[in-house]
């Protein structure tokens, strides 16, 4: 995805048409191209070889890596996680109810390097209508969570998380 400790080089906005957080390069204002990144290519390849359910499972696995013991079920993250666990039907309602929190997390939380914002966006990614985007965005946001929550050793934490995700994708093949 994006190299470690580089969140300051990017803007994060929430695109309401696409229903996802979008990463923009601060210098060009252009969206960061995902297709050239090796792990995104692997996610896409696995998605072509496996079922839609497999991409959803990968997105949930990414979100599960960010879940802490203290997550309260009444929190926005907890509400989304319950919807993810229950299946497709409750997603629309919960996504609409939490739209303001999601926008704040993308626009304010990520630039401030808030791990909770990255966690919320990781779980939110799982609910994207397109399973491939769900997988790609969940992988990306879980990286930001690892980067933000492990300050002194963020590069090592991100690499370990990335490796676990790649191993899971390769095991799927």
PDB file of C-alpha atoms in Angstrom:
ATOM      1  CA  UNK A   1       0.000   0.000   0.000  1.00  0.00           C
ATOM      2  CA  UNK A   2       1.538   3.290   1.086  1.00  0.00           C
ATOM      3  CA  UNK A   3       4.993   3.103   2.590  1.00  0.00           C
ATOM      4  CA  UNK A   4       5.317   3.310   6.347  1.00  0.00           C
ATOM      5  CA  UNK A   5       5.152   6.620   8.234  1.00  0.00           C
ATOM      6  CA  UNK A   6       4.066   8.608   5.194  1.00  0.00           C
ATOM      7  CA  UNK A   7       0.552   9.631   6.175  1.00  0.00           C
ATOM      8  CA  UNK A   8       1.712  13.269   6.316  1.00  0.00           C
ATOM      9  CA  UNK A   9       2.265  13.197   2.551  1.00  0.00           C
ATOM     10  CA  UNK A  10      -1.427  12.565   1.914  1.00  0.00           C
ATOM     11  CA  UNK A  11      -4.870  14.044   2.418  1.00  0.00           C
ATOM     12  CA  UNK A  12      -7.697  11.749   3.369  1.00  0.00           C
ATOM     13  CA  UNK A  13     -11.203  12.701   2.313  1.00  0.00           C
ATOM     14  CA  UNK A  14     -14.454  10.809   2.374  1.00  0.00           C
ATOM     15  CA  UNK A  15     -16.017  10.431  -1.061  1.00  0.00           C
ATOM     16  CA  UNK A  16     -19.742  10.109  -0.472  1.00  0.00           C
ATOM     17  CA  UNK A  17     -20.364   8.938  -4.049  1.00  0.00           C
ATOM     18  CA  UNK A  18     -17.909   6.050  -3.721  1.00  0.00           C
ATOM     19  CA  UNK A  19     -18.710   5.533  -0.009  1.00  0.00           C
ATOM     20  CA  UNK A  20     -15.039   5.255   0.940  1.00  0.00           C
ATOM     21  CA  UNK A  21     -12.096   7.202   2.273  1.00  0.00           C
ATOM     22  CA  UNK A  22      -9.953   8.423  -0.615  1.00  0.00           C
ATOM     23  CA  UNK A  23      -6.223   9.087  -0.389  1.00  0.00           C
ATOM     24  CA  UNK A  24      -4.957  12.186  -2.219  1.00  0.00           C
ATOM     25  CA  UNK A  25      -1.324  13.151  -2.763  1.00  0.00           C
ATOM     26  CA  UNK A  26      -0.703  16.531  -1.092  1.00  0.00           C
ATOM     27  CA  UNK A  27       1.652  17.729  -3.831  1.00  0.00           C
ATOM     28  CA  UNK A  28      -0.467  16.854  -6.868  1.00  0.00           C
ATOM     29  CA  UNK A  29      -3.984  16.693  -5.453  1.00  0.00           C
ATOM     30  CA  UNK A  30      -4.447  13.454  -7.398  1.00  0.00           C
ATOM     31  CA  UNK A  31      -5.870  10.261  -5.934  1.00  0.00           C
ATOM     32  CA  UNK A  32      -3.139   7.762  -5.098  1.00  0.00           C
ATOM     33  CA  UNK A  33      -3.249   5.031  -7.757  1.00  0.00           C
ATOM     34  CA  UNK A  34      -3.928   1.697  -6.089  1.00  0.00           C
ATOM     35  CA  UNK A  35      -3.476  -0.683  -8.985  1.00  0.00           C
ATOM     36  CA  UNK A  36       0.306  -0.383  -9.177  1.00  0.00           C
ATOM     37  CA  UNK A  37       0.882  -1.392  -5.570  1.00  0.00           C
ATOM     38  CA  UNK A  38       2.011  -5.034  -5.195  1.00  0.00           C
ATOM     39  CA  UNK A  39      -0.331  -5.994  -2.359  1.00  0.00           C
ATOM     40  CA  UNK A  40      -3.321  -4.476  -4.145  1.00  0.00           C
ATOM     41  CA  UNK A  41      -2.382  -6.544  -7.178  1.00  0.00           C
ATOM     42  CA  UNK A  42      -2.301  -9.624  -4.946  1.00  0.00           C
ATOM     43  CA  UNK A  43      -5.688  -8.751  -3.418  1.00  0.00           C
ATOM     44  CA  UNK A  44      -7.127  -8.276  -6.921  1.00  0.00           C
ATOM     45  CA  UNK A  45      -5.652 -11.569  -8.119  1.00  0.00           C
ATOM     46  CA  UNK A  46      -6.982 -13.497  -5.130  1.00  0.00           C
ATOM     47  CA  UNK A  47     -10.358 -11.818  -5.676  1.00  0.00           C
ATOM     48  CA  UNK A  48     -10.392 -13.084  -9.259  1.00  0.00           C
ATOM     49  CA  UNK A  49      -9.509 -16.622  -8.132  1.00  0.00           C
ATOM     50  CA  UNK A  50     -11.779 -16.805  -5.110  1.00  0.00           C
ATOM     51  CA  UNK A  51     -15.364 -15.918  -4.294  1.00  0.00           C
ATOM     52  CA  UNK A  52     -16.820 -12.592  -3.228  1.00  0.00           C
ATOM     53  CA  UNK A  53     -17.205 -14.105   0.234  1.00  0.00           C
ATOM     54  CA  UNK A  54     -13.462 -14.609   0.372  1.00  0.00           C
ATOM     55  CA  UNK A  55     -12.812 -10.895  -0.197  1.00  0.00           C
ATOM     56  CA  UNK A  56     -15.326 -10.074   2.527  1.00  0.00           C
ATOM     57  CA  UNK A  57     -13.559 -12.525   4.841  1.00  0.00           C
ATOM     58  CA  UNK A  58     -10.217 -10.857   4.108  1.00  0.00           C
ATOM     59  CA  UNK A  59     -11.674  -7.407   4.881  1.00  0.00           C
ATOM     60  CA  UNK A  60     -13.090  -8.747   8.171  1.00  0.00           C
ATOM     61  CA  UNK A  61      -9.710 -10.265   9.002  1.00  0.00           C
ATOM     62  CA  UNK A  62      -8.047  -6.870   8.472  1.00  0.00           C
ATOM     63  CA  UNK A  63     -10.619  -5.259  10.757  1.00  0.00           C
ATOM     64  CA  UNK A  64     -10.220  -7.997  13.338  1.00  0.00           C
ATOM     65  CA  UNK A  65      -6.487  -7.225  13.534  1.00  0.00           C
ATOM     66  CA  UNK A  66      -7.348  -3.713  14.735  1.00  0.00           C
ATOM     67  CA  UNK A  67      -9.937  -4.707  17.329  1.00  0.00           C
ATOM     68  CA  UNK A  68      -9.025  -4.152  20.940  1.00  0.00           C
ATOM     69  CA  UNK A  69     -10.403  -5.749  24.040  1.00  0.00           C
ATOM     70  CA  UNK A  70     -11.908  -2.433  25.140  1.00  0.00           C
ATOM     71  CA  UNK A  71     -14.139  -1.837  22.112  1.00  0.00           C
ATOM     72  CA  UNK A  72     -17.582  -0.999  23.413  1.00  0.00           C
ATOM     73  CA  UNK A  73     -20.544  -2.251  21.461  1.00  0.00           C
ATOM     74  CA  UNK A  74     -22.219   1.181  21.671  1.00  0.00           C
ATOM     75  CA  UNK A  75     -19.264   2.942  20.030  1.00  0.00           C
ATOM     76  CA  UNK A  76     -19.396   3.649  16.278  1.00  0.00           C
ATOM     77  CA  UNK A  77     -16.724   0.991  15.708  1.00  0.00           C
ATOM     78  CA  UNK A  78     -18.634  -1.525  17.816  1.00  0.00           C
ATOM     79  CA  UNK A  79     -21.896  -0.835  15.999  1.00  0.00           C
ATOM     80  CA  UNK A  80     -20.247  -1.286  12.616  1.00  0.00           C
ATOM     81  CA  UNK A  81     -18.468  -4.446  13.757  1.00  0.00           C
ATOM     82  CA  UNK A  82     -21.804  -5.960  14.841  1.00  0.00           C
ATOM     83  CA  UNK A  83     -23.284  -5.108  11.432  1.00  0.00           C
ATOM     84  CA  UNK A  84     -20.281  -6.705   9.709  1.00  0.00           C
ATOM     85  CA  UNK A  85     -20.723  -9.870  11.771  1.00  0.00           C
ATOM     86  CA  UNK A  86     -24.460 -10.051  11.046  1.00  0.00           C
ATOM     87  CA  UNK A  87     -24.151  -9.799   7.263  1.00  0.00           C
ATOM     88  CA  UNK A  88     -25.123  -7.506   4.411  1.00  0.00           C
ATOM     89  CA  UNK A  89     -28.583  -6.362   5.477  1.00  0.00           C
ATOM     90  CA  UNK A  90     -27.859  -4.075   8.461  1.00  0.00           C
ATOM     91  CA  UNK A  91     -24.911  -2.336   6.779  1.00  0.00           C
ATOM     92  CA  UNK A  92     -26.863   0.328   4.936  1.00  0.00           C
ATOM     93  CA  UNK A  93     -28.659   1.604   8.017  1.00  0.00           C
ATOM     94  CA  UNK A  94     -25.562   1.632  10.236  1.00  0.00           C
ATOM     95  CA  UNK A  95     -23.453   3.277   7.495  1.00  0.00           C
ATOM     96  CA  UNK A  96     -26.050   6.051   7.157  1.00  0.00           C
ATOM     97  CA  UNK A  97     -26.313   6.536  10.932  1.00  0.00           C
ATOM     98  CA  UNK A  98     -22.537   6.853  11.281  1.00  0.00           C
ATOM     99  CA  UNK A  99     -21.841   8.950   8.175  1.00  0.00           C
ATOM    100  CA  UNK A 100     -20.733  12.008  10.178  1.00  0.00           C
ATOM    101  CA  UNK A 101     -18.354   9.963  12.353  1.00  0.00           C
ATOM    102  CA  UNK A 102     -16.839   8.339   9.262  1.00  0.00           C
ATOM    103  CA  UNK A 103     -16.274  11.695   7.559  1.00  0.00           C
ATOM    104  CA  UNK A 104     -14.685  13.103  10.732  1.00  0.00           C
ATOM    105  CA  UNK A 105     -12.436  10.066  11.062  1.00  0.00           C
ATOM    106  CA  UNK A 106     -11.179  10.457   7.485  1.00  0.00           C
ATOM    107  CA  UNK A 107     -10.863  14.239   7.455  1.00  0.00           C
ATOM    108  CA  UNK A 108      -9.692  14.912  11.015  1.00  0.00           C
ATOM    109  CA  UNK A 109      -8.642  11.677  12.699  1.00  0.00           C
ATOM    110  CA  UNK A 110      -6.221  10.334  10.092  1.00  0.00           C
ATOM    111  CA  UNK A 111      -4.248  13.599   9.692  1.00  0.00           C
ATOM    112  CA  UNK A 112      -3.910  13.652  13.489  1.00  0.00           C
ATOM    113  CA  UNK A 113      -2.647  10.068  13.419  1.00  0.00           C
ATOM    114  CA  UNK A 114      -5.498   8.782  15.618  1.00  0.00           C
ATOM    115  CA  UNK A 115      -5.500   5.000  15.826  1.00  0.00           C
ATOM    116  CA  UNK A 116      -9.216   4.968  16.703  1.00  0.00           C
ATOM    117  CA  UNK A 117     -10.031   6.812  13.463  1.00  0.00           C
ATOM    118  CA  UNK A 118      -8.070   4.257  11.452  1.00  0.00           C
ATOM    119  CA  UNK A 119      -9.826   1.428  13.339  1.00  0.00           C
ATOM    120  CA  UNK A 120     -13.256   2.911  12.570  1.00  0.00           C
ATOM    121  CA  UNK A 121     -12.376   3.315   8.884  1.00  0.00           C
ATOM    122  CA  UNK A 122     -11.031  -0.248   8.733  1.00  0.00           C
ATOM    123  CA  UNK A 123     -14.310  -1.652  10.023  1.00  0.00           C
ATOM    124  CA  UNK A 124     -16.254   0.753   7.806  1.00  0.00           C
ATOM    125  CA  UNK A 125     -14.329  -0.527   4.770  1.00  0.00           C
ATOM    126  CA  UNK A 126     -15.744  -4.004   5.429  1.00  0.00           C
ATOM    127  CA  UNK A 127     -19.204  -2.671   4.635  1.00  0.00           C
ATOM    128  CA  UNK A 128     -18.363  -1.270   1.211  1.00  0.00           C
ATOM    129  CA  UNK A 129     -20.800  -2.608  -1.405  1.00  0.00           C
ATOM    130  CA  UNK A 130     -17.942  -3.744  -3.668  1.00  0.00           C
ATOM    131  CA  UNK A 131     -16.069  -6.663  -2.004  1.00  0.00           C
ATOM    132  CA  UNK A 132     -12.792  -5.800  -3.770  1.00  0.00           C
ATOM    133  CA  UNK A 133     -12.850  -2.206  -2.491  1.00  0.00           C
ATOM    134  CA  UNK A 134     -13.792  -3.549   0.925  1.00  0.00           C
ATOM    135  CA  UNK A 135     -10.660  -5.714   0.929  1.00  0.00           C
ATOM    136  CA  UNK A 136      -8.323  -3.029  -0.455  1.00  0.00           C
ATOM    137  CA  UNK A 137      -9.571  -0.274   1.850  1.00  0.00           C
ATOM    138  CA  UNK A 138      -9.598  -2.503   4.930  1.00  0.00           C
ATOM    139  CA  UNK A 139      -5.988  -3.521   4.232  1.00  0.00           C
ATOM    140  CA  UNK A 140      -4.951   0.109   3.795  1.00  0.00           C
ATOM    141  CA  UNK A 141      -6.736   1.438   6.865  1.00  0.00           C
ATOM    142  CA  UNK A 142      -5.472  -1.403   9.050  1.00  0.00           C
ATOM    143  CA  UNK A 143      -1.942  -0.348   8.037  1.00  0.00           C
ATOM    144  CA  UNK A 144      -2.666   3.178   9.198  1.00  0.00           C
ATOM    145  CA  UNK A 145      -3.976   1.748  12.475  1.00  0.00           C
ATOM    146  CA  UNK A 146      -0.727  -0.202  12.962  1.00  0.00           C
ATOM    147  CA  UNK A 147       1.305   2.884  12.094  1.00  0.00           C
ATOM    148  CA  UNK A 148      -0.582   5.129  14.515  1.00  0.00           C
ATOM    149  CA  UNK A 149      -0.893   2.728  17.437  1.00  0.00           C
ATOM    150  CA  UNK A 150       2.763   1.656  17.579  1.00  0.00           C
ATOM    151  CA  UNK A 151       4.576   4.998  17.427  1.00  0.00           C
ATOM    152  CA  UNK A 152       8.188   4.085  18.267  1.00  0.00           C
ATOM    153  CA  UNK A 153       8.163   0.904  16.205  1.00  0.00           C
ATOM    154  CA  UNK A 154       5.533   1.779  13.604  1.00  0.00           C
ATOM    155  CA  UNK A 155       7.525   0.594  10.600  1.00  0.00           C
ATOM    156  CA  UNK A 156       8.066  -2.837  12.143  1.00  0.00           C
ATOM    157  CA  UNK A 157       4.421  -3.067  13.235  1.00  0.00           C
ATOM    158  CA  UNK A 158       3.186  -2.144   9.758  1.00  0.00           C
ATOM    159  CA  UNK A 159       5.514  -4.669   8.112  1.00  0.00           C
ATOM    160  CA  UNK A 160       4.341  -7.440  10.447  1.00  0.00           C
ATOM    161  CA  UNK A 161       0.682  -6.609   9.808  1.00  0.00           C
ATOM    162  CA  UNK A 162       1.312  -6.481   6.057  1.00  0.00           C
ATOM    163  CA  UNK A 163       3.069  -9.851   6.159  1.00  0.00           C
ATOM    164  CA  UNK A 164       0.175 -11.468   8.041  1.00  0.00           C
ATOM    165  CA  UNK A 165      -2.230 -10.157   5.417  1.00  0.00           C
ATOM    166  CA  UNK A 166      -0.079 -11.373   2.518  1.00  0.00           C
ATOM    167  CA  UNK A 167       0.271 -14.791   4.168  1.00  0.00           C
ATOM    168  CA  UNK A 168      -3.515 -15.031   4.545  1.00  0.00           C
ATOM    169  CA  UNK A 169      -4.012 -14.096   0.869  1.00  0.00           C
ATOM    170  CA  UNK A 170      -1.406 -16.606  -0.292  1.00  0.00           C
ATOM    171  CA  UNK A 171      -2.969 -19.321   1.844  1.00  0.00           C
ATOM    172  CA  UNK A 172      -6.236 -18.642   0.028  1.00  0.00           C
ATOM    173  CA  UNK A 173      -4.632 -19.652  -3.246  1.00  0.00           C
TER     174      UNK A 173
END
